[in-house]
């Protein structure tokens, strides 16, 4: 379980780093992004571990990455560019 937690923290940090590198203008502060990514990945590892049980380390890490990415996506703000509609209504 300790290696799963460490792996999920590293996955969360990697996801956060990638998000801040590619989507910096659409995210809040870096501290918020890194905290959310790390805690989201830990929560994902916990939920996946409870659901599958011990002995499923690769699946636990995949679940950790999935839930961490979903929580990071909730931080995204709309882009500053506005789409123009063809019709006025």
Coordinates of N, CA, C and O in Angstrom, one line a residue:
X1 N 0.8 -1.2 0.0 CA 0.0 0.0 0.0 C 0.9 1.3 0.0 O 0.5 2.3 -0.6
X2 N 2.0 1.2 0.6 CA 2.9 2.3 0.7 C 3.4 2.7 -0.7 O 3.5 3.9 -1.1
X3 N 3.8 1.7 -1.5 CA 4.3 1.9 -2.8 C 3.2 2.5 -3.7 O 3.4 3.3 -4.6
X4 N 1.9 2.0 -3.5 CA 0.8 2.5 -4.3 C 0.6 4.0 -4.0 O 0.4 4.8 -4.9
X5 N 0.7 4.4 -2.7 CA 0.6 5.8 -2.3 C 1.7 6.6 -2.9 O 1.4 7.7 -3.4
X6 N 2.9 6.2 -2.8 CA 4.0 6.9 -3.4 C 3.9 7.0 -4.9 O 4.1 8.1 -5.5
X7 N 3.5 6.0 -5.5 CA 3.3 6.0 -7.0 C 2.1 7.0 -7.4 O 2.2 7.7 -8.4
X8 N 1.1 7.0 -6.6 CA 0.0 7.9 -6.9 C 0.4 9.3 -6.7 O -0.1 10.2 -7.4
X9 N 1.2 9.6 -5.7 CA 1.7 11.0 -5.5 C 2.5 11.4 -6.7 O 2.4 12.5 -7.2
X10 N 3.4 10.5 -7.1 CA 4.2 10.9 -8.3 C 3.3 11.1 -9.6 O 3.6 12.0 -10.4
X11 N 2.3 10.2 -9.7 CA 1.4 10.4 -10.8 C 0.7 11.7 -10.7 O 0.5 12.5 -11.7
X12 N 0.2 12.1 -9.5 CA -0.5 13.4 -9.3 C 0.4 14.5 -9.6 O 0.0 15.5 -10.2
X13 N 1.7 14.5 -9.2 CA 2.6 15.6 -9.5 C 2.9 15.7 -11.0 O 3.0 16.8 -11.5
X14 N 3.0 14.5 -11.7 CA 3.3 14.5 -13.1 C 2.1 15.1 -13.9 O 2.2 15.9 -14.8
X15 N 0.9 14.7 -13.5 CA -0.3 15.3 -14.1 C -0.4 16.8 -13.9 O -0.8 17.5 -14.8
X16 N -0.1 17.2 -12.7 CA -0.2 18.6 -12.4 C 0.8 19.4 -13.1 O 0.6 20.5 -13.7
X17 N 2.0 18.9 -13.2 CA 3.1 19.5 -14.0 C 2.7 19.7 -15.5 O 2.9 20.7 -16.1
X18 N 2.2 18.6 -16.0 CA 1.7 18.6 -17.4 C 0.6 19.6 -17.6 O 0.6 20.4 -18.6
X19 N -0.3 19.7 -16.7 CA -1.4 20.7 -16.8 C -1.0 22.1 -16.7 O -1.4 22.9 -17.5
X20 N -0.1 22.4 -15.8 CA 0.4 23.7 -15.7 C 1.3 24.1 -16.9 O 1.4 25.3 -17.2
X21 N 2.0 23.2 -17.5 CA 2.8 23.5 -18.6 C 2.0 23.8 -19.9 O 2.4 24.6 -20.6
X22 N 0.9 23.1 -20.1 CA 0.2 23.2 -21.3 C -1.1 24.1 -21.2 O -1.5 24.6 -22.2
X23 N -1.6 24.2 -20.0 CA -2.8 25.0 -19.8 C -2.7 26.0 -18.7 O -3.7 26.3 -18.0
X24 N -1.6 26.7 -18.6 CA -1.3 27.6 -17.5 C -2.3 28.8 -17.5 O -2.7 29.2 -16.4
X25 N -2.7 29.3 -18.7 CA -3.6 30.5 -18.7 C -5.0 30.1 -18.3 O -5.8 31.0 -18.0
X26 N -5.4 28.9 -18.3 CA -6.7 28.5 -18.0 C -6.9 27.9 -16.6 O -8.0 27.4 -16.2
X27 N -5.8 27.9 -15.8 CA -5.8 27.3 -14.5 C -5.6 28.3 -13.4 O -5.0 29.3 -13.7
X28 N -6.0 28.0 -12.2 CA -5.7 28.9 -11.1 C -4.2 28.8 -10.7 O -3.4 28.2 -11.5
X29 N -3.9 29.2 -9.5 CA -2.5 29.2 -9.1 C -1.8 27.8 -9.1 O -2.5 26.8 -9.0
X30 N -0.5 27.8 -9.3 CA 0.2 26.6 -9.4 C 0.0 25.8 -8.1 O 0.0 24.5 -8.1
X31 N 0.0 26.4 -7.0 CA -0.2 25.8 -5.7 C -1.5 25.0 -5.6 O -1.5 23.8 -5.2
X32 N -2.5 25.6 -6.1 CA -3.8 24.9 -6.1 C -3.8 23.7 -7.1 O -4.4 22.7 -6.8
X33 N -3.2 23.9 -8.2 CA -3.1 22.8 -9.2 C -2.3 21.6 -8.7 O -2.8 20.5 -8.8
X34 N -1.2 21.9 -8.1 CA -0.4 20.8 -7.6 C -1.0 20.1 -6.4 O -0.9 18.9 -6.2
X35 N -1.7 20.9 -5.5 CA -2.4 20.3 -4.4 C -3.5 19.4 -4.9 O -3.7 18.3 -4.4
X36 N -4.3 19.9 -5.8 CA -5.5 19.2 -6.3 C -5.0 17.9 -7.0 O -5.6 16.8 -6.8
X37 N -4.0 18.0 -7.8 CA -3.5 16.8 -8.6 C -3.0 15.8 -7.6 O -3.3 14.6 -7.8
X38 N -2.2 16.2 -6.6 CA -1.6 15.2 -5.7 C -2.7 14.5 -4.8 O -2.8 13.3 -4.7
X39 N -3.6 15.4 -4.3 CA -4.6 14.8 -3.4 C -5.7 14.0 -4.2 O -6.2 13.0 -3.7
X40 N -5.9 14.5 -5.4 CA -6.8 13.7 -6.3 C -6.3 12.4 -6.6 O -7.0 11.4 -6.7
X41 N -5.0 12.3 -6.9 CA -4.4 11.0 -7.2 C -4.4 10.1 -6.0 O -4.6 8.9 -6.1
X42 N -4.1 10.6 -4.8 CA -4.2 9.8 -3.6 C -5.6 9.3 -3.4 O -5.8 8.2 -3.0
X43 N -6.6 10.2 -3.5 CA -8.0 9.8 -3.4 C -8.3 8.7 -4.4 O -9.0 7.7 -4.0
X44 N -7.9 8.9 -5.6 CA -8.1 7.9 -6.6 C -7.5 6.5 -6.3 O -8.1 5.5 -6.5
X45 N -6.3 6.5 -5.8 CA -5.7 5.3 -5.4 C -6.4 4.6 -4.2 O -6.6 3.4 -4.2
X46 N -6.9 5.4 -3.3 CA -7.7 4.9 -2.2 C -9.0 4.3 -2.6 O -9.3 3.1 -2.3
X47 N -9.7 5.0 -3.5 CA -11.0 4.5 -4.0 C -10.8 3.2 -4.8 O -11.5 2.2 -4.6
X48 N -9.8 3.2 -5.6 CA -9.5 2.0 -6.5 C -9.1 0.8 -5.6 O -9.5 -0.3 -5.9
X49 N -8.2 1.1 -4.6 CA -7.7 0.0 -3.8 C -8.9 -0.6 -3.0 O -8.9 -1.8 -2.8
X50 N -9.8 0.3 -2.5 CA -10.9 -0.2 -1.7 C -11.8 -1.0 -2.6 O -12.4 -2.1 -2.2
X51 N -12.0 -0.6 -3.9 CA -12.9 -1.3 -4.8 C -12.4 -2.6 -5.2 O -13.1 -3.6 -5.3
X52 N -11.1 -2.7 -5.5 CA -10.5 -3.9 -6.1 C -9.8 -4.8 -5.1 O -9.7 -6.0 -5.3
X53 N -9.4 -4.2 -4.0 CA -8.7 -5.0 -3.0 C -7.2 -5.0 -3.2 O -6.7 -4.5 -4.2
X54 N -6.5 -5.7 -2.3 CA -5.0 -5.7 -2.4 C -4.6 -6.6 -3.6 O -5.3 -7.5 -4.0
X55 N -3.4 -6.4 -4.1 CA -2.9 -7.2 -5.2 C -3.2 -6.7 -6.6 O -2.9 -7.4 -7.6
X56 N -3.7 -5.5 -6.7 CA -4.0 -5.0 -8.1 C -3.3 -3.6 -8.2 O -3.9 -2.6 -8.5
X57 N -2.0 -3.6 -8.1 CA -1.2 -2.4 -8.1 C -1.3 -1.6 -9.4 O -1.5 -0.4 -9.4
X58 N -1.2 -2.3 -10.6 CA -1.3 -1.5 -11.8 C -2.6 -0.9 -12.0 O -2.8 0.3 -12.4
X59 N -3.7 -1.6 -11.7 CA -5.0 -1.1 -11.8 C -5.3 0.1 -10.8 O -6.0 1.0 -11.2
X60 N -4.7 0.0 -9.6 CA -4.8 1.0 -8.7 C -4.2 2.3 -9.2 O -4.7 3.4 -9.0
X61 N -3.0 2.2 -9.8 CA -2.3 3.3 -10.3 C -3.1 3.9 -11.5 O -3.1 5.2 -11.7
X62 N -3.7 3.1 -12.3 CA -4.5 3.6 -13.4 C -5.7 4.4 -12.9 O -6.1 5.4 -13.4
X63 N -6.3 3.8 -11.9 CA -7.5 4.5 -11.3 C -7.0 5.8 -10.6 O -7.8 6.8 -10.7
X64 N -5.9 5.8 -10.0 CA -5.3 7.0 -9.4 C -5.1 8.1 -10.5 O -5.5 9.3 -10.3
X65 N -4.6 7.7 -11.6 CA -4.3 8.7 -12.7 C -5.7 9.2 -13.3 O -5.8 10.4 -13.6
X66 N -6.6 8.3 -13.4 CA -7.9 8.7 -14.0 C -8.6 9.7 -13.0 O -9.1 10.8 -13.5
X67 N -8.7 9.4 -11.8 CA -9.4 10.3 -10.9 C -8.7 11.6 -10.7 O -9.2 12.7 -10.6
X68 N -7.3 11.6 -10.6 CA -6.5 12.8 -10.5 C -6.7 13.7 -11.7 O -6.9 14.9 -11.6
X69 N -6.8 13.1 -12.9 CA -7.0 13.9 -14.2 C -8.4 14.5 -14.2 O -8.6 15.6 -14.6
X70 N -9.4 13.8 -13.7 CA -10.8 14.3 -13.6 C -10.8 15.5 -12.7 O -11.4 16.5 -13.0
X71 N -10.2 15.4 -11.5 CA -10.3 16.5 -10.6 C -9.5 17.7 -11.1 O -9.9 18.8 -10.9
X72 N -8.4 17.5 -11.8 CA -7.7 18.6 -12.4 C -8.5 19.2 -13.5 O -8.5 20.5 -13.7
X73 N -9.3 18.5 -14.2 CA -10.1 19.1 -15.3 C -11.2 20.0 -14.7 O -11.7 20.9 -15.4
X74 N -11.6 19.7 -13.5 CA -12.6 20.6 -12.9 C -12.1 22.0 -12.5 O -12.8 22.9 -12.3
X75 N -10.7 22.1 -12.5 CA -10.1 23.4 -12.3 C -10.1 24.3 -13.5 O -9.8 25.5 -13.4
X76 N -10.3 23.8 -14.7 CA -10.1 24.5 -15.9 C -11.2 25.6 -16.0 O -12.4 25.4 -15.8
X77 N -10.8 26.8 -16.4 CA -11.7 27.9 -16.7 C -11.9 28.0 -18.2 O -11.1 27.5 -19.0
X78 N -13.0 28.6 -18.6 CA -13.2 28.8 -20.1 C -12.0 29.7 -20.7 O -11.4 30.5 -20.0
X79 N -11.8 29.4 -21.9 CA -10.7 30.2 -22.6 C -11.1 31.7 -22.7 O -12.3 32.0 -22.7
X80 N -10.2 32.5 -22.9 CA -10.5 34.0 -22.9 C -11.1 34.3 -24.3 O -11.8 35.3 -24.4
X81 N -10.9 33.5 -25.3 CA -11.4 33.8 -26.6 C -12.9 33.4 -26.6 O -13.3 32.4 -26.1
X82 N -13.7 34.3 -27.1 CA -15.2 34.1 -27.2 C -15.5 33.6 -28.6 O -15.0 34.1 -29.6
X83 N -16.3 32.6 -28.7 CA -16.8 32.2 -30.0 C -17.9 33.1 -30.5 O -18.8 33.4 -29.7
X84 N -17.9 33.4 -31.7 CA -18.9 34.3 -32.3 C -20.0 33.4 -32.9 O -19.6 32.5 -33.7
X85 N -21.2 33.7 -32.6 CA -22.3 32.9 -33.2 C -22.7 33.5 -34.5 O -22.6 34.7 -34.7
X86 N -23.1 32.7 -35.4 CA -23.5 33.2 -36.7 C -24.9 33.9 -36.6 O -25.1 34.8 -37.4
X87 N -25.7 33.4 -35.7 CA -27.0 34.0 -35.6 C -27.0 34.9 -34.3 O -26.4 34.6 -33.3
X88 N -27.8 36.0 -34.3 CA -27.7 36.9 -33.2 C -28.4 36.4 -31.9 O -28.3 37.0 -30.9
X89 N -29.2 35.3 -32.0 CA -29.9 34.8 -30.8 C -29.4 33.5 -30.3 O -28.7 32.7 -30.7

